[in-house]
Amino acid sequence: MENKNFENDLNELIRTSMEIEDKPSFELNSRLKAEIYQKEAVIARKQTHSISLWFVPMILNFISFTLFAIFALLVISSPYIAKLIAGICLYMGTVGILITLLGVKRANLKENITVHIQKRGALV
């Protein structure tokens, strides 16, 4: 007898719990969704490796203008004109570095020029 009474109470409890239609408030629901999205973003960041390529144009610019300066010193016969052109080339290389650093600071260049690689090696 006790077993049937327990089953009836249990069935009654299950039925009443199924009838309850409590819904969370909109604010609580939106807060929970935001937390879930943040946790998913953190997990996604951990699964990818990011390589920022902001320094590549700066290095290529500096190398090319340095090579132009060396080329000018070797090819031009007049030493004053050769030194003037080499100085201009080195100045342009230095200005390229400053412009790149300014772009990194002002234009959020580090995040815009980034390659994301998944841990398995596939590009994202």
CSV table of C-alpha atoms in Angstrom, one decimal:
chain,number,residue,atom,x,y,z
A,1,MET,CA,0.0,0.0,0.0
A,2,GLU,CA,2.7,2.4,0.8
A,3,ASN,CA,4.3,1.8,-2.5
A,4,LYS,CA,1.1,2.8,-4.4
A,5,ASN,CA,0.7,5.9,-2.3
A,6,PHE,CA,4.3,6.8,-3.1
A,7,GLU,CA,3.8,6.3,-6.8
A,8,ASN,CA,0.6,8.4,-6.7
A,9,ASP,CA,2.4,11.2,-4.9
A,10,LEU,CA,5.3,11.0,-7.3
A,11,ASN,CA,3.0,11.0,-10.4
A,12,GLU,CA,1.1,13.9,-8.9
A,13,LEU,CA,4.4,15.8,-8.4
A,14,ILE,CA,5.5,15.1,-11.9
A,15,ARG,CA,2.2,16.3,-13.3
A,16,THR,CA,2.2,19.5,-11.3
A,17,SER,CA,5.8,20.2,-12.4
A,18,MET,CA,4.9,19.7,-16.0
A,19,GLU,CA,2.0,22.1,-15.7
A,20,ILE,CA,4.2,24.9,-14.4
A,21,GLU,CA,5.2,27.3,-17.2
A,22,ASP,CA,7.6,29.6,-15.4
A,23,LYS,CA,9.7,31.6,-17.9
A,24,PRO,CA,12.7,33.6,-16.9
A,25,SER,CA,12.5,37.4,-17.2
A,26,PHE,CA,13.6,39.0,-20.4
A,27,GLU,CA,16.5,40.7,-18.5
A,28,LEU,CA,17.8,37.4,-17.1
A,29,ASN,CA,17.4,35.6,-20.4
A,30,SER,CA,19.4,38.3,-22.2
A,31,ARG,CA,22.1,38.3,-19.5
A,32,LEU,CA,22.4,34.5,-19.8
A,33,LYS,CA,22.6,34.6,-23.6
A,34,ALA,CA,25.3,37.3,-23.4
A,35,GLU,CA,27.4,35.1,-21.0
A,36,ILE,CA,27.0,32.1,-23.3
A,37,TYR,CA,28.2,34.1,-26.3
A,38,GLN,CA,31.2,35.5,-24.3
A,39,LYS,CA,32.1,31.9,-23.2
A,40,GLU,CA,31.8,30.7,-26.8
A,41,ALA,CA,34.0,33.6,-28.0
A,42,VAL,CA,36.7,32.7,-25.5
A,43,ILE,CA,36.6,29.1,-26.5
A,44,ALA,CA,36.8,30.0,-30.2
A,45,ARG,CA,39.8,32.2,-29.4
A,46,LYS,CA,41.6,29.4,-27.6
A,47,GLN,CA,41.1,27.1,-30.6
A,48,THR,CA,42.6,29.5,-33.0
A,49,HIS,CA,46.1,30.9,-33.2
A,50,SER,CA,46.3,34.6,-34.4
A,51,ILE,CA,49.3,36.0,-36.3
A,52,SER,CA,49.3,39.8,-36.8
A,53,LEU,CA,50.9,40.9,-40.0
A,54,TRP,CA,51.0,44.6,-39.3
A,55,PHE,CA,54.8,44.7,-39.4
A,56,VAL,CA,55.2,43.1,-42.9
A,57,PRO,CA,54.6,46.3,-45.0
A,58,MET,CA,56.9,48.3,-42.7
A,59,ILE,CA,59.7,45.7,-43.1
A,60,LEU,CA,59.3,45.4,-46.9
A,61,ASN,CA,59.2,49.2,-47.3
A,62,PHE,CA,62.4,49.6,-45.2
A,63,ILE,CA,64.2,46.8,-47.0
A,64,SER,CA,63.3,48.1,-50.5
A,65,PHE,CA,64.4,51.7,-49.7
A,66,THR,CA,67.6,50.5,-48.1
A,67,LEU,CA,68.4,48.5,-51.3
A,68,PHE,CA,67.6,51.5,-53.4
A,69,ALA,CA,70.0,53.6,-51.3
A,70,ILE,CA,72.8,50.9,-51.7
A,71,PHE,CA,72.0,50.7,-55.4
A,72,ALA,CA,72.3,54.5,-55.7
A,73,LEU,CA,75.6,54.6,-53.9
A,74,LEU,CA,77.0,51.8,-56.2
A,75,VAL,CA,75.7,53.1,-59.5
A,76,ILE,CA,75.8,56.9,-59.4
A,77,SER,CA,79.3,58.2,-60.1
A,78,SER,CA,78.9,61.6,-58.5
A,79,PRO,CA,79.4,61.1,-54.7
A,80,TYR,CA,77.2,64.1,-53.7
A,81,ILE,CA,74.2,63.1,-55.8
A,82,ALA,CA,74.6,59.4,-54.7
A,83,LYS,CA,74.7,60.4,-51.0
A,84,LEU,CA,71.7,62.8,-51.6
A,85,ILE,CA,69.6,60.0,-53.2
A,86,ALA,CA,70.7,57.4,-50.6
A,87,GLY,CA,69.7,59.9,-47.8
A,88,ILE,CA,66.3,60.4,-49.4
A,89,CYS,CA,65.8,56.7,-49.7
A,90,LEU,CA,66.8,56.1,-46.1
A,91,TYR,CA,64.5,58.9,-45.1
A,92,MET,CA,61.6,57.3,-47.0
A,93,GLY,CA,62.3,54.0,-45.2
A,94,THR,CA,62.2,55.7,-41.8
A,95,VAL,CA,59.0,57.6,-42.7
A,96,GLY,CA,57.4,54.3,-43.7
A,97,ILE,CA,58.2,52.9,-40.3
A,98,LEU,CA,56.7,56.0,-38.6
A,99,ILE,CA,53.6,55.8,-40.8
A,100,THR,CA,53.1,52.2,-40.0
A,101,LEU,CA,53.5,52.7,-36.2
A,102,LEU,CA,51.0,55.6,-36.4
A,103,GLY,CA,48.6,53.4,-38.3
A,104,VAL,CA,48.9,50.7,-35.7
A,105,LYS,CA,48.1,53.2,-32.9
A,106,ARG,CA,45.3,55.1,-34.6
A,107,ALA,CA,43.7,52.8,-37.1
A,108,ASN,CA,43.6,49.5,-35.2
A,109,LEU,CA,45.9,48.0,-37.7
A,110,LYS,CA,46.9,45.0,-35.6
A,111,GLU,CA,43.4,43.5,-35.5
A,112,ASN,CA,42.5,44.4,-39.1
A,113,ILE,CA,45.6,42.6,-40.6
A,114,THR,CA,45.5,39.3,-38.7
A,115,VAL,CA,45.5,35.8,-39.9
A,116,HIS,CA,43.6,33.2,-37.7
A,117,ILE,CA,44.8,29.6,-37.9
A,118,GLN,CA,42.9,26.8,-36.2
A,119,LYS,CA,44.9,24.3,-34.2
A,120,ARG,CA,44.3,21.6,-36.8
A,121,GLY,CA,45.9,23.8,-39.4
A,122,ALA,CA,42.9,25.0,-41.4
A,123,LEU,CA,42.5,28.7,-42.1
A,124,VAL,CA,39.5,30.5,-40.5
